[in-house]
């Protein structure tokens, strides 16, 4: 596709449930990023992939959060035992390159709004 | 710690008047800096980026920003506001490591007729 796509656009779940959020990056982009944006705040970094591997997962808040990118394209963010505090917009971004090229641009998807009741 | 500070959470201007959104960064070197815009229910869009090639950076939709190392600032300006400029604006820096972005808290721009 022309841009980064994310599904679903909205997800409502109950506390304690498991959710998966999907990101489809721009074709050919090797770098993929997940961010979380809580209400009234700027996005915060969660995890970054280069190809299939997670190069930096320092932003994941705890071990309930996990992300994969098995074929180096689509990525899934997985949240176990959801809590009300996980409610936020989860943003995905991709870029053409990563290491050493700090002029590259991250292109963002529209986000998935997660609501935990 | 690396950070960016947006000095105003809300800015309100009249259509046709200048826009100034202020941003300061913390660093002992010149980082890569960006401004992104977020319209309601839409994704983040890059307005412009500074990567040390020139201190005055021109972006899309008539926006520009000036990098001032002596003031550690990267303020966003536009000579004449349009109604369509109403949105949330984020000042962003690139981290020193793997290209993760560090966002400011955002400035909500309102444009009145």
Tab-separated table of N, CA and C in Angstrom, chain B residues 1-93:
chain	number	residue	atom	x	y	z
B	1	UNK	N	19.056	13.656	30.494
B	1	UNK	CA	18.337	12.857	29.498
B	1	UNK	C	17.961	13.723	28.304
B	2	UNK	N	17.935	13.105	27.137
B	2	UNK	CA	17.536	13.832	25.942
B	2	UNK	C	16.052	14.130	26.023
B	3	UNK	N	15.675	15.381	25.699
B	3	UNK	CA	14.256	15.721	25.750
B	3	UNK	C	13.990	16.925	24.864
B	4	UNK	N	12.718	17.164	24.628
B	4	UNK	CA	12.258	18.386	23.983
B	4	UNK	C	11.135	18.950	24.837
B	5	UNK	N	11.095	20.260	24.932
B	5	UNK	CA	10.076	20.944	25.714
B	5	UNK	C	9.299	21.898	24.831
B	6	UNK	N	8.010	21.668	24.753
B	6	UNK	CA	7.153	22.591	24.026
B	6	UNK	C	6.571	23.556	25.045
B	7	UNK	N	6.827	24.810	24.832
B	7	UNK	CA	6.585	25.807	25.874
B	7	UNK	C	5.119	26.178	26.040
B	8	UNK	N	4.297	25.867	25.074
B	8	UNK	CA	2.878	26.207	25.143
B	8	UNK	C	2.046	24.973	24.853
B	9	UNK	N	1.105	24.663	25.721
B	9	UNK	CA	0.227	23.524	25.456
B	9	UNK	C	-0.892	23.910	24.490
B	10	UNK	N	-1.282	25.180	24.510
B	10	UNK	CA	-2.331	25.669	23.616
B	10	UNK	C	-1.900	27.020	23.050
B	11	UNK	N	-2.159	27.191	21.743
B	11	UNK	CA	-1.946	28.478	21.096
B	11	UNK	C	-3.184	28.780	20.265
B	12	UNK	N	-3.670	30.006	20.370
B	12	UNK	CA	-4.854	30.404	19.616
B	12	UNK	C	-4.521	31.638	18.794
B	13	UNK	N	-4.818	31.587	17.501
B	13	UNK	CA	-4.545	32.722	16.619
B	13	UNK	C	-5.764	32.962	15.740
B	14	UNK	N	-5.797	34.130	15.159
B	14	UNK	CA	-6.839	34.444	14.180
B	14	UNK	C	-6.338	34.080	12.788
B	15	UNK	N	-7.271	33.701	11.950
B	15	UNK	CA	-6.925	33.377	10.565
B	15	UNK	C	-6.218	34.572	9.924
B	16	UNK	N	-5.110	34.268	9.210
B	16	UNK	CA	-4.374	35.336	8.552
B	16	UNK	C	-3.261	35.958	9.369
B	17	UNK	N	-3.182	35.624	10.659
B	17	UNK	CA	-2.124	36.163	11.517
B	17	UNK	C	-0.996	35.139	11.653
B	18	UNK	N	0.193	35.602	12.098
B	18	UNK	CA	1.328	34.670	12.185
B	18	UNK	C	1.154	33.623	13.281
B	19	UNK	N	1.817	32.499	13.053
B	19	UNK	CA	1.838	31.403	14.018
B	19	UNK	C	3.259	31.228	14.551
B	20	UNK	N	3.372	31.058	15.869
B	20	UNK	CA	4.654	30.740	16.501
B	20	UNK	C	4.417	29.640	17.520
B	21	UNK	N	5.027	28.489	17.307
B	21	UNK	CA	4.978	27.384	18.255
B	21	UNK	C	6.406	27.133	18.722
B	22	UNK	N	6.595	27.177	20.037
B	22	UNK	CA	7.942	27.186	20.593
B	22	UNK	C	8.389	25.813	21.084
B	23	UNK	N	9.667	25.549	20.835
B	23	UNK	CA	10.260	24.274	21.232
B	23	UNK	C	11.705	24.487	21.641
B	24	UNK	N	12.079	23.913	22.765
B	24	UNK	CA	13.473	23.887	23.198
B	24	UNK	C	13.920	22.443	23.367
B	25	UNK	N	15.180	22.206	23.112
B	25	UNK	CA	15.707	20.859	23.267
B	25	UNK	C	16.847	20.879	24.269
B	26	UNK	N	17.083	19.753	24.856
B	26	UNK	CA	18.195	19.603	25.789
B	26	UNK	C	19.257	18.743	25.137
B	27	UNK	N	20.452	19.266	25.035
B	27	UNK	CA	21.519	18.482	24.447
B	27	UNK	C	22.822	19.266	24.482
B	28	UNK	N	23.902	18.546	24.458
B	28	UNK	CA	25.199	19.191	24.363
B	28	UNK	C	25.714	19.167	22.926
B	29	UNK	N	24.906	18.627	22.026
B	29	UNK	CA	25.286	18.612	20.619
B	29	UNK	C	24.060	18.994	19.807
B	30	UNK	N	24.226	19.048	18.485
B	30	UNK	CA	23.107	19.437	17.624
B	30	UNK	C	22.359	18.194	17.166
B	31	UNK	N	21.202	17.959	17.714
B	31	UNK	CA	20.453	16.751	17.345
B	31	UNK	C	19.678	16.938	16.049
B	32	UNK	N	19.163	15.848	15.521
B	32	UNK	CA	18.185	15.918	14.438
B	32	UNK	C	16.835	16.235	15.053
B	33	UNK	N	16.172	17.231	14.508
B	33	UNK	CA	14.900	17.707	15.060
B	33	UNK	C	13.826	17.722	13.982
B	34	UNK	N	12.609	17.515	14.408
B	34	UNK	CA	11.480	17.436	13.488
B	34	UNK	C	10.284	18.181	14.097
B	35	UNK	N	9.378	18.579	13.216
B	35	UNK	CA	8.042	18.962	13.634
B	35	UNK	C	7.054	18.052	12.888
B	36	UNK	N	6.151	17.452	13.675
B	36	UNK	CA	5.071	16.638	13.121
B	36	UNK	C	3.745	17.307	13.466
B	37	UNK	N	2.755	17.090	12.604
B	37	UNK	CA	1.408	17.592	12.858
B	37	UNK	C	0.445	16.417	12.918
B	38	UNK	N	-0.534	16.526	13.788
B	38	UNK	CA	-1.537	15.469	13.946
B	38	UNK	C	-2.924	16.097	13.896
B	39	UNK	N	-3.622	15.862	12.811
B	39	UNK	CA	-4.997	16.308	12.706
B	39	UNK	C	-5.895	15.285	13.382
B	40	UNK	N	-7.061	15.703	13.856
B	40	UNK	CA	-7.961	14.783	14.567
B	40	UNK	C	-8.233	13.520	13.757
B	41	UNK	N	-8.068	12.396	14.397
B	41	UNK	CA	-8.353	11.090	13.804
B	41	UNK	C	-7.504	10.791	12.568
B	42	UNK	N	-6.354	11.437	12.503
B	42	UNK	CA	-5.442	11.151	11.394
B	42	UNK	C	-4.059	10.853	11.946
B	43	UNK	N	-3.237	10.268	11.097
B	43	UNK	CA	-1.893	9.917	11.515
B	43	UNK	C	-0.978	11.128	11.588
B	44	UNK	N	0.158	10.936	12.218
B	44	UNK	CA	1.169	11.984	12.302
B	44	UNK	C	1.793	12.220	10.937
B	45	UNK	N	1.931	13.490	10.604
B	45	UNK	CA	2.513	13.863	9.318
B	45	UNK	C	3.730	14.737	9.557
B	46	UNK	N	4.812	14.447	8.859
B	46	UNK	CA	6.017	15.244	9.002
B	46	UNK	C	5.846	16.596	8.312
B	47	UNK	N	6.115	17.667	9.081
B	47	UNK	CA	6.084	19.014	8.516
B	47	UNK	C	7.451	19.401	7.958
B	48	UNK	N	8.471	19.156	8.758
B	48	UNK	CA	9.832	19.513	8.355
B	48	UNK	C	10.824	18.822	9.280
B	49	UNK	N	12.103	18.834	8.835
B	49	UNK	CA	13.143	18.242	9.670
B	49	UNK	C	14.440	19.015	9.528
B	50	UNK	N	15.179	19.075	10.619
B	50	UNK	CA	16.485	19.704	10.649
B	50	UNK	C	17.537	18.622	10.854
B	51	UNK	N	18.526	18.615	9.947
B	51	UNK	CA	19.593	17.621	10.078
B	51	UNK	C	20.951	18.246	9.847
B	52	UNK	N	21.115	19.507	10.211
B	52	UNK	CA	22.365	20.274	10.215
B	52	UNK	C	22.782	20.805	8.858
B	53	UNK	N	21.997	20.604	7.819
B	53	UNK	CA	22.356	21.126	6.507
B	53	UNK	C	22.159	22.644	6.446
B	54	UNK	N	21.096	23.140	7.062
B	54	UNK	CA	20.803	24.567	7.056
B	54	UNK	C	20.006	24.876	8.300
B	55	UNK	N	20.240	26.031	8.902
B	55	UNK	CA	19.554	26.336	10.160
B	55	UNK	C	18.103	26.748	9.956
B	56	UNK	N	17.770	27.288	8.789
B	56	UNK	CA	16.387	27.635	8.486
B	56	UNK	C	15.818	26.536	7.594
B	57	UNK	N	14.810	25.885	8.098
B	57	UNK	CA	14.246	24.737	7.399
B	57	UNK	C	12.842	25.071	6.933
B	58	UNK	N	12.586	24.843	5.676
B	58	UNK	CA	11.243	25.067	5.136
B	58	UNK	C	10.520	23.735	5.016
B	59	UNK	N	9.245	23.754	5.386
B	59	UNK	CA	8.466	22.531	5.338
B	59	UNK	C	7.249	22.678	4.449
B	60	UNK	N	6.312	21.781	4.677
B	60	UNK	CA	5.107	21.807	3.865
B	60	UNK	C	4.115	22.828	4.406
B	61	UNK	N	3.172	23.207	3.558
B	61	UNK	CA	2.064	24.089	3.946
B	61	UNK	C	2.515	25.435	4.488
B	62	UNK	N	3.666	25.913	4.039
B	62	UNK	CA	4.136	27.243	4.415
B	62	UNK	C	4.814	27.346	5.765
B	63	UNK	N	4.997	26.232	6.443
B	63	UNK	CA	5.675	26.251	7.744
B	63	UNK	C	7.193	26.276	7.571
B	64	UNK	N	7.854	26.883	8.529
B	64	UNK	CA	9.300	26.818	8.582
B	64	UNK	C	9.755	26.870	10.035
B	65	UNK	N	10.985	26.447	10.253
B	65	UNK	CA	11.537	26.443	11.608
B	65	UNK	C	13.004	26.830	11.533
B	66	UNK	N	13.462	27.498	12.585
B	66	UNK	CA	14.853	27.925	12.635
B	66	UNK	C	15.555	27.262	13.803
B	67	UNK	N	16.661	26.611	13.509
B	67	UNK	CA	17.477	25.985	14.538
B	67	UNK	C	18.446	27.017	15.094
B	68	UNK	N	18.373	27.243	16.419
B	68	UNK	CA	19.274	28.190	17.072
B	68	UNK	C	20.021	27.465	18.176
B	69	UNK	N	21.276	27.161	17.896
B	69	UNK	CA	22.050	26.391	18.854
B	69	UNK	C	22.295	27.172	20.141
B	70	UNK	N	22.535	28.468	20.006
B	70	UNK	CA	22.823	29.285	21.185
B	70	UNK	C	21.641	29.332	22.151
B	71	UNK	N	20.446	29.160	21.617
B	71	UNK	CA	19.239	29.190	22.444
B	71	UNK	C	18.651	27.793	22.644
B	72	UNK	N	19.259	26.798	22.074
B	72	UNK	CA	18.737	25.415	22.047
B	72	UNK	C	17.248	25.411	21.710
B	73	UNK	N	16.919	26.142	20.639
B	73	UNK	CA	15.512	26.253	20.259
B	73	UNK	C	15.299	25.811	18.816
B	74	UNK	N	14.066	25.457	18.532
B	74	UNK	CA	13.663	25.037	17.185
B	74	UNK	C	12.192	25.415	17.036
B	75	UNK	N	11.913	26.697	16.989
B	75	UNK	CA	10.533	27.185	16.950
B	75	UNK	C	9.941	27.057	15.548
B	76	UNK	N	8.678	26.753	15.507
B	76	UNK	CA	7.929	26.588	14.252
B	76	UNK	C	7.142	27.858	13.979
B	77	UNK	N	7.192	28.343	12.736
B	77	UNK	CA	6.473	29.564	12.386
B	77	UNK	C	5.756	29.403	11.057
B	78	UNK	N	4.757	30.276	10.893
B	78	UNK	CA	4.060	30.377	9.620
B	78	UNK	C	3.556	31.808	9.522
B	79	UNK	N	3.743	32.473	8.399
B	79	UNK	CA	3.390	33.896	8.313
B	79	UNK	C	1.901	34.176	8.453
B	80	UNK	N	1.075	33.244	7.935
B	80	UNK	CA	-0.358	33.510	7.908
B	80	UNK	C	-1.122	32.215	8.145
B	81	UNK	N	-1.858	32.174	9.233
B	81	UNK	CA	-2.565	30.952	9.607
B	81	UNK	C	-3.810	30.735	8.757
B	82	UNK	N	-4.069	29.470	8.436
B	82	UNK	CA	-5.306	29.071	7.781
B	82	UNK	C	-6.128	28.246	8.753
B	83	UNK	N	-7.417	28.197	8.493
B	83	UNK	CA	-8.296	27.391	9.349
B	83	UNK	C	-7.847	25.930	9.366
B	84	UNK	N	-7.341	25.475	8.238
B	84	UNK	CA	-6.933	24.066	8.126
B	84	UNK	C	-5.669	23.750	8.932
B	85	UNK	N	-5.021	24.778	9.472
B	85	UNK	CA	-3.821	24.539	10.294
B	85	UNK	C	-4.168	24.096	11.710
B	86	UNK	N	-5.430	24.195	12.089
B	86	UNK	CA	-5.831	23.791	13.434
B	86	UNK	C	-5.549	22.301	13.635
B	87	UNK	N	-4.697	21.996	14.595
B	87	UNK	CA	-4.253	20.615	14.813
B	87	UNK	C	-3.340	20.590	16.031
B	88	UNK	N	-2.814	19.398	16.325
B	88	UNK	CA	-1.808	19.227	17.378
B	88	UNK	C	-0.443	19.154	16.709
B	89	UNK	N	0.503	19.893	17.253
B	89	UNK	CA	1.848	19.940	16.678
B	89	UNK	C	2.849	19.403	17.692
B	90	UNK	N	3.744	18.553	17.203
B	90	UNK	CA	4.736	17.940	18.074
B	90	UNK	C	6.143	18.287	17.605
B	91	UNK	N	6.936	18.754	18.554
B	91	UNK	CA	8.363	18.923	18.327
B	91	UNK	C	9.022	17.609	18.714
B	92	UNK	N	9.914	17.126	17.889
B	92	UNK	CA	10.447	15.774	18.054
B	92	UNK	C	11.951	15.784	17.820
B	93	UNK	N	12.652	14.977	18.581
B	93	UNK	CA	14.080	14.817	18.344
B	93	UNK	C	14.400	13.359	18.127
